[in-house]
mmCIF file of C-alpha atoms in Angstrom:
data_model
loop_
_atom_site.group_PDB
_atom_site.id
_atom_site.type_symbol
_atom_site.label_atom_id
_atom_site.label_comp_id
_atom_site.label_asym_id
_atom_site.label_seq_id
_atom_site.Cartn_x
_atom_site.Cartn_y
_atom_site.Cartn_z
ATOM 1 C CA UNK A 1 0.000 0.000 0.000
ATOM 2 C CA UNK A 2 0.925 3.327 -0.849
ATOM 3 C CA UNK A 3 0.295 6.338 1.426
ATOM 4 C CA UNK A 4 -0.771 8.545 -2.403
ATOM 5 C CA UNK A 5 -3.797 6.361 -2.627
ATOM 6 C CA UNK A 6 -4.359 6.277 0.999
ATOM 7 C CA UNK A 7 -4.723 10.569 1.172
ATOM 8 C CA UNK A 8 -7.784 12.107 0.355
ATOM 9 C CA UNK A 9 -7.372 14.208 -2.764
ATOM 10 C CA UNK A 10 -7.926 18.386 -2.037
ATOM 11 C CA UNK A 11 -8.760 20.818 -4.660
ATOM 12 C CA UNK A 12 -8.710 24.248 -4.332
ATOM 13 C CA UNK A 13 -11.104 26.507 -4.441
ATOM 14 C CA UNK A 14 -11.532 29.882 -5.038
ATOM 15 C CA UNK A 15 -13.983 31.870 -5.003
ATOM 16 C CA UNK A 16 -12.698 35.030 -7.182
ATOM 17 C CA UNK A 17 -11.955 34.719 -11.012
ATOM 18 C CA UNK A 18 -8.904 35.333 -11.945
ATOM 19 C CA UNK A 19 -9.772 38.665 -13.043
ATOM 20 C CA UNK A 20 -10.938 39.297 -10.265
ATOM 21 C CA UNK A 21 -7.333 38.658 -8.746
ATOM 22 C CA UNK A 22 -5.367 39.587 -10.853
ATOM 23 C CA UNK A 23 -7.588 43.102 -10.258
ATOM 24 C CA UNK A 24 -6.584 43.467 -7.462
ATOM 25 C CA UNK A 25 -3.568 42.380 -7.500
ATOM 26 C CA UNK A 26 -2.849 45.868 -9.934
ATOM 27 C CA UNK A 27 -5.217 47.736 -7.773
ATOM 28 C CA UNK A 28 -2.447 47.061 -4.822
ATOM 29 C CA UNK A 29 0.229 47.975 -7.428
ATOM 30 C CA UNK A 30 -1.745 52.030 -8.277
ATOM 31 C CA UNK A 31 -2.291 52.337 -4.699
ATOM 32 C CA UNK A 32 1.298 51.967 -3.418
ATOM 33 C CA UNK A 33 2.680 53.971 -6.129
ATOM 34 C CA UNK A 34 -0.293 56.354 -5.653
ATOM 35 C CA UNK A 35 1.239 56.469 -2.046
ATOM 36 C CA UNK A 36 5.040 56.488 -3.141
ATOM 37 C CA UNK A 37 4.073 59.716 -5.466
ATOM 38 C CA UNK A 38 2.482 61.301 -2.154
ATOM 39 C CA UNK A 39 4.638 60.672 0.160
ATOM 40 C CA UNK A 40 7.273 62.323 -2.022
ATOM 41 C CA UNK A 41 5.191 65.107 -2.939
ATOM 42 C CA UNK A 42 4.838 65.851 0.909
ATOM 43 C CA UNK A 43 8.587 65.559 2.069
ATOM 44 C CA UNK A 44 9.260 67.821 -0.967
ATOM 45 C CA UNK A 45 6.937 70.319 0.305
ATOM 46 C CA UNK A 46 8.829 70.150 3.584
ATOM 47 C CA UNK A 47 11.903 70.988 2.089
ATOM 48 C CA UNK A 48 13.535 67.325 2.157
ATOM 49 C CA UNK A 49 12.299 64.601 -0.620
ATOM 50 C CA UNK A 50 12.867 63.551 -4.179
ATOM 51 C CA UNK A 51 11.924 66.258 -6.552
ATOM 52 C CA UNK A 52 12.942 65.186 -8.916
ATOM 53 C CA UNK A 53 11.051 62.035 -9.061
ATOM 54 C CA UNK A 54 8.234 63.495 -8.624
ATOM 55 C CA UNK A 55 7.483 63.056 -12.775
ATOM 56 C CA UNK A 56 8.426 59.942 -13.060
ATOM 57 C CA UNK A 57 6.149 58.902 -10.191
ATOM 58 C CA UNK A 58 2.954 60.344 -11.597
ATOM 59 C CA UNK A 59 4.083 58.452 -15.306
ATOM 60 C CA UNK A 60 4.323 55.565 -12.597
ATOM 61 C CA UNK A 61 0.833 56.142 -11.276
ATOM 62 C CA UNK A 62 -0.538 56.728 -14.841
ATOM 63 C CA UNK A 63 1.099 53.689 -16.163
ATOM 64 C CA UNK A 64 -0.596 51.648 -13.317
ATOM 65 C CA UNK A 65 -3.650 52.805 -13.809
ATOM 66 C CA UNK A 66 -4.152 52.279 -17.368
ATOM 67 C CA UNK A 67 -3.231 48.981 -17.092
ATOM 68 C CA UNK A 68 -5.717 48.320 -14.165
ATOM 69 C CA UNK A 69 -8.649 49.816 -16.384
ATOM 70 C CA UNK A 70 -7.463 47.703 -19.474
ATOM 71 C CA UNK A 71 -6.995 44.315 -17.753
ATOM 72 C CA UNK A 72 -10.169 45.338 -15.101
ATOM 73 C CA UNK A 73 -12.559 47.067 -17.699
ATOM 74 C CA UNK A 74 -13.316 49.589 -15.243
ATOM 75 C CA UNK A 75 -10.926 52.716 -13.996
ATOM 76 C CA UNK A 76 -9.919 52.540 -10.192
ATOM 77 C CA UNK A 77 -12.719 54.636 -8.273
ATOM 78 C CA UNK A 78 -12.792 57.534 -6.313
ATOM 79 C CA UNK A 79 -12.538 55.786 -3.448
ATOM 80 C CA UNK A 80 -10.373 53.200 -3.744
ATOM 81 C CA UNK A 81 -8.243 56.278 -4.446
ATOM 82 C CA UNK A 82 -9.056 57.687 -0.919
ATOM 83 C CA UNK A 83 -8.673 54.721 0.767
ATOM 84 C CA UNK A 84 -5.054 53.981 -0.396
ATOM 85 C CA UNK A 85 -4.212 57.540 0.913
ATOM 86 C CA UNK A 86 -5.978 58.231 3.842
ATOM 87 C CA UNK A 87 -3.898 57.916 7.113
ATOM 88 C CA UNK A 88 -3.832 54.589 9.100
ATOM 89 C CA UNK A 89 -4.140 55.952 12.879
ATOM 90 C CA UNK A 90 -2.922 54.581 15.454
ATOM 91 C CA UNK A 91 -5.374 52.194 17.370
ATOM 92 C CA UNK A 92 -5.993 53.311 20.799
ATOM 93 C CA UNK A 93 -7.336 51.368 23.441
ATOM 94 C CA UNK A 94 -7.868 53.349 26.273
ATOM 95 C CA UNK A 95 -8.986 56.890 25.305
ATOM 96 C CA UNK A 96 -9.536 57.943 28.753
ATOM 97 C CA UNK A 97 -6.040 57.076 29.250
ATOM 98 C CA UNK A 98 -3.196 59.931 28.842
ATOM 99 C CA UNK A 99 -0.965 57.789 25.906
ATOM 100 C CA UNK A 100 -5.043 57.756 24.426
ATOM 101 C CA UNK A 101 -5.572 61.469 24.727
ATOM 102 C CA UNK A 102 -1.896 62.093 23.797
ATOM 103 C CA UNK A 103 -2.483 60.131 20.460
ATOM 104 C CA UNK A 104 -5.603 62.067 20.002
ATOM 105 C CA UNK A 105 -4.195 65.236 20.466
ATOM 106 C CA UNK A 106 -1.292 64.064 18.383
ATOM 107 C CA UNK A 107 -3.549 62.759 15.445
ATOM 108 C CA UNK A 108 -5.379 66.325 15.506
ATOM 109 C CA UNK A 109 -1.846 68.011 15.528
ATOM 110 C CA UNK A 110 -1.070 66.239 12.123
ATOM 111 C CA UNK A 111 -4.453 66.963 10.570
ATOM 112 C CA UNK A 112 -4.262 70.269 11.522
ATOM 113 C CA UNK A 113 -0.887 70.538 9.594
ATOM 114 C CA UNK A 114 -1.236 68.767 6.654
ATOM 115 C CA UNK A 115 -4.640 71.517 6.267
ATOM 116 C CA UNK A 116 -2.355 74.336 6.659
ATOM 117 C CA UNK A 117 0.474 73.206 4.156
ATOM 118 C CA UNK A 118 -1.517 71.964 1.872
ATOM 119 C CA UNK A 119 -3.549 75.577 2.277
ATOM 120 C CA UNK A 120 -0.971 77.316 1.493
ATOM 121 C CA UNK A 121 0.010 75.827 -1.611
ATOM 122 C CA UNK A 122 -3.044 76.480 -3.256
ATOM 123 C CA UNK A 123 -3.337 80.108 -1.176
ATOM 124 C CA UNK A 124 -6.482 79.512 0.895
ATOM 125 C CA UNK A 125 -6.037 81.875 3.854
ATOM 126 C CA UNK A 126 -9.653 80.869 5.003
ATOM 127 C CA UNK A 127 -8.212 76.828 5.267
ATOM 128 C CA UNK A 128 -5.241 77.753 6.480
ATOM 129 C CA UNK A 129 -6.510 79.510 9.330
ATOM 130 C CA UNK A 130 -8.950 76.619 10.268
ATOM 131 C CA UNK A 131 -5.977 74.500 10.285
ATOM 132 C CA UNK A 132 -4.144 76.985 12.380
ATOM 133 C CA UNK A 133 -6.430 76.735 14.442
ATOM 134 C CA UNK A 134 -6.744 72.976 14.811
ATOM 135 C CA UNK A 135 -3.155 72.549 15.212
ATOM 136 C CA UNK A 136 -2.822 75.609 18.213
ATOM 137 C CA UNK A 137 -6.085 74.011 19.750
ATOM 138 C CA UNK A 138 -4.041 70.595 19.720
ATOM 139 C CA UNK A 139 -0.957 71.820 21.260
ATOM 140 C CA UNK A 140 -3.323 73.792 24.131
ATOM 141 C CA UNK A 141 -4.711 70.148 25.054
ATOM 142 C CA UNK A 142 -1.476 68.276 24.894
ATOM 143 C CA UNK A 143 0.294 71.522 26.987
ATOM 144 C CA UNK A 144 -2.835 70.873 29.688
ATOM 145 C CA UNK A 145 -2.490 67.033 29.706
ATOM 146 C CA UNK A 146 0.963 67.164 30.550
ATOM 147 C CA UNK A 147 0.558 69.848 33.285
ATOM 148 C CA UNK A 148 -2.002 67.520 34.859
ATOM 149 C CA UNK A 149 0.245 64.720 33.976
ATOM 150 C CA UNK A 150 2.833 66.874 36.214
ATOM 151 C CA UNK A 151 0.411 67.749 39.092
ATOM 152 C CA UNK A 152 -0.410 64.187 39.349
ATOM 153 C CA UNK A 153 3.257 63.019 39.836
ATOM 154 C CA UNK A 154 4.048 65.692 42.775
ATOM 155 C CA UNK A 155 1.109 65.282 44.526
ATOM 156 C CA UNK A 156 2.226 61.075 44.245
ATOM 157 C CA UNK A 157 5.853 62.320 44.868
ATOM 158 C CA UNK A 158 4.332 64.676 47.861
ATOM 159 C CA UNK A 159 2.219 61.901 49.253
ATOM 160 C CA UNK A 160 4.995 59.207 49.650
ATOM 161 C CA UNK A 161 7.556 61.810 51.155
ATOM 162 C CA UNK A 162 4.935 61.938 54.033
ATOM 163 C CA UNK A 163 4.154 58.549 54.298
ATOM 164 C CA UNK A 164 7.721 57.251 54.495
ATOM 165 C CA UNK A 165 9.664 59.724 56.262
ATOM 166 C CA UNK A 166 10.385 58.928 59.926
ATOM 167 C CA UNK A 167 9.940 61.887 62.452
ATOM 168 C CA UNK A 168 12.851 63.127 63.872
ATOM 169 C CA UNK A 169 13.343 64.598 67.113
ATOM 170 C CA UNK A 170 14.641 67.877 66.985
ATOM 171 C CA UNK A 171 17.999 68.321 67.616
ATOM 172 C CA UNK A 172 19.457 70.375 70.398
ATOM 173 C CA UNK A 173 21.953 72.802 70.062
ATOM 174 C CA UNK A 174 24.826 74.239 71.905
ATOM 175 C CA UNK A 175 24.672 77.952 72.294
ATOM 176 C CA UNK A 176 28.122 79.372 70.495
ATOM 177 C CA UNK A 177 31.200 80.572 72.265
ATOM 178 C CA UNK A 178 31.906 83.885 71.399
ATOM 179 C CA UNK A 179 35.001 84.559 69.808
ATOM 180 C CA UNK A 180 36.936 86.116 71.454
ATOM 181 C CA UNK A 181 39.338 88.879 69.428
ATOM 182 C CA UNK A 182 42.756 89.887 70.711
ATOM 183 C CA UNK A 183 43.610 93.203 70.024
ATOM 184 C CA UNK A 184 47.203 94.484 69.946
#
């Protein structure tokens, strides 16, 4: 006997076409060059990045996309689009917590940001101030929960001083001698 006619035979199964996988697998491929071109396109706008690239990476993302609509039949949509760059935040757990209000505060500190730089490329004082103004509003509420972060931590530092410190018994002192100064 033979353990090949002993196994049962599997076959697999799937339940996408293979247009429908190789969709997305060039779906995946517009939306990380999608993010490559503007990830670039941000670091350049902070002064650092590839500039130079930056052509290249839209032919890149132009490229990709034609081939998705030829093989797909269909162009990638608008939100697809969106979704591959929109922001993956942080998860938080305990939002009551300070690391949870921190990385809330933090999270509105970067929206707030990206409003006003991208503002002021396309000259929108109105935008610009709104993100102004959710990026000082941020720092205000990260500046409070660290002074309450700091309160908290004397008055811990304040209550164990008490609570360990043995009492002393004053100490008595000898009165001094006068000195005494010799004159000539």
């Amino acid at each position: 006997m033979s353990d090949e006619s002993d196994r049962p035979k599997f076959t697999v199964v799937a339940e996408n076409t293979q247009q429908q996988i190789d969709a997305n697998w060039l779906q995946e491929t517009v939306d990380s060059r999608l993010r490559a071109l503007a990830a670039n396109i941000i670091r350049v706008v902070r002064g650092a990045g590839r500039p130079d690239d930056i052509i290249d990476q839209c032919n890149d993302v132009l490229k990709a996309a034609i081939e998705f609509d030829e093989k797909a039949g269909r162009f990638a949509s608008s939100h697809s689009v969106a979704a591959a760059l929109r922001l993956d935040h942080e998860r938080i757990d305990d939002y009551d917590s300070f690391e949870g209000q921190r990385r809330l505060v933090m999270r509105q500190m970067m929206d707030g940001s990206l409003q006003v730089a991208t503002s002021r490329l396309l000259n929108q004082l109105t935008q610009e101030r709104r993100g102004e103004a959710d990026m000082f509003e941020a720092y205000r509420e990260l500046e409070q929960l660290y002074q309450e972060l700091r309160k908290k931590r004397e008055a811990e530092t304040r209550a164990t001083r008490t609570k360990t410190a043995p009492k002393r018994k004053p100490v008595k002192r000898k009165p001094r001698k006068a000195k005494v100064v010799d004159s000539l």
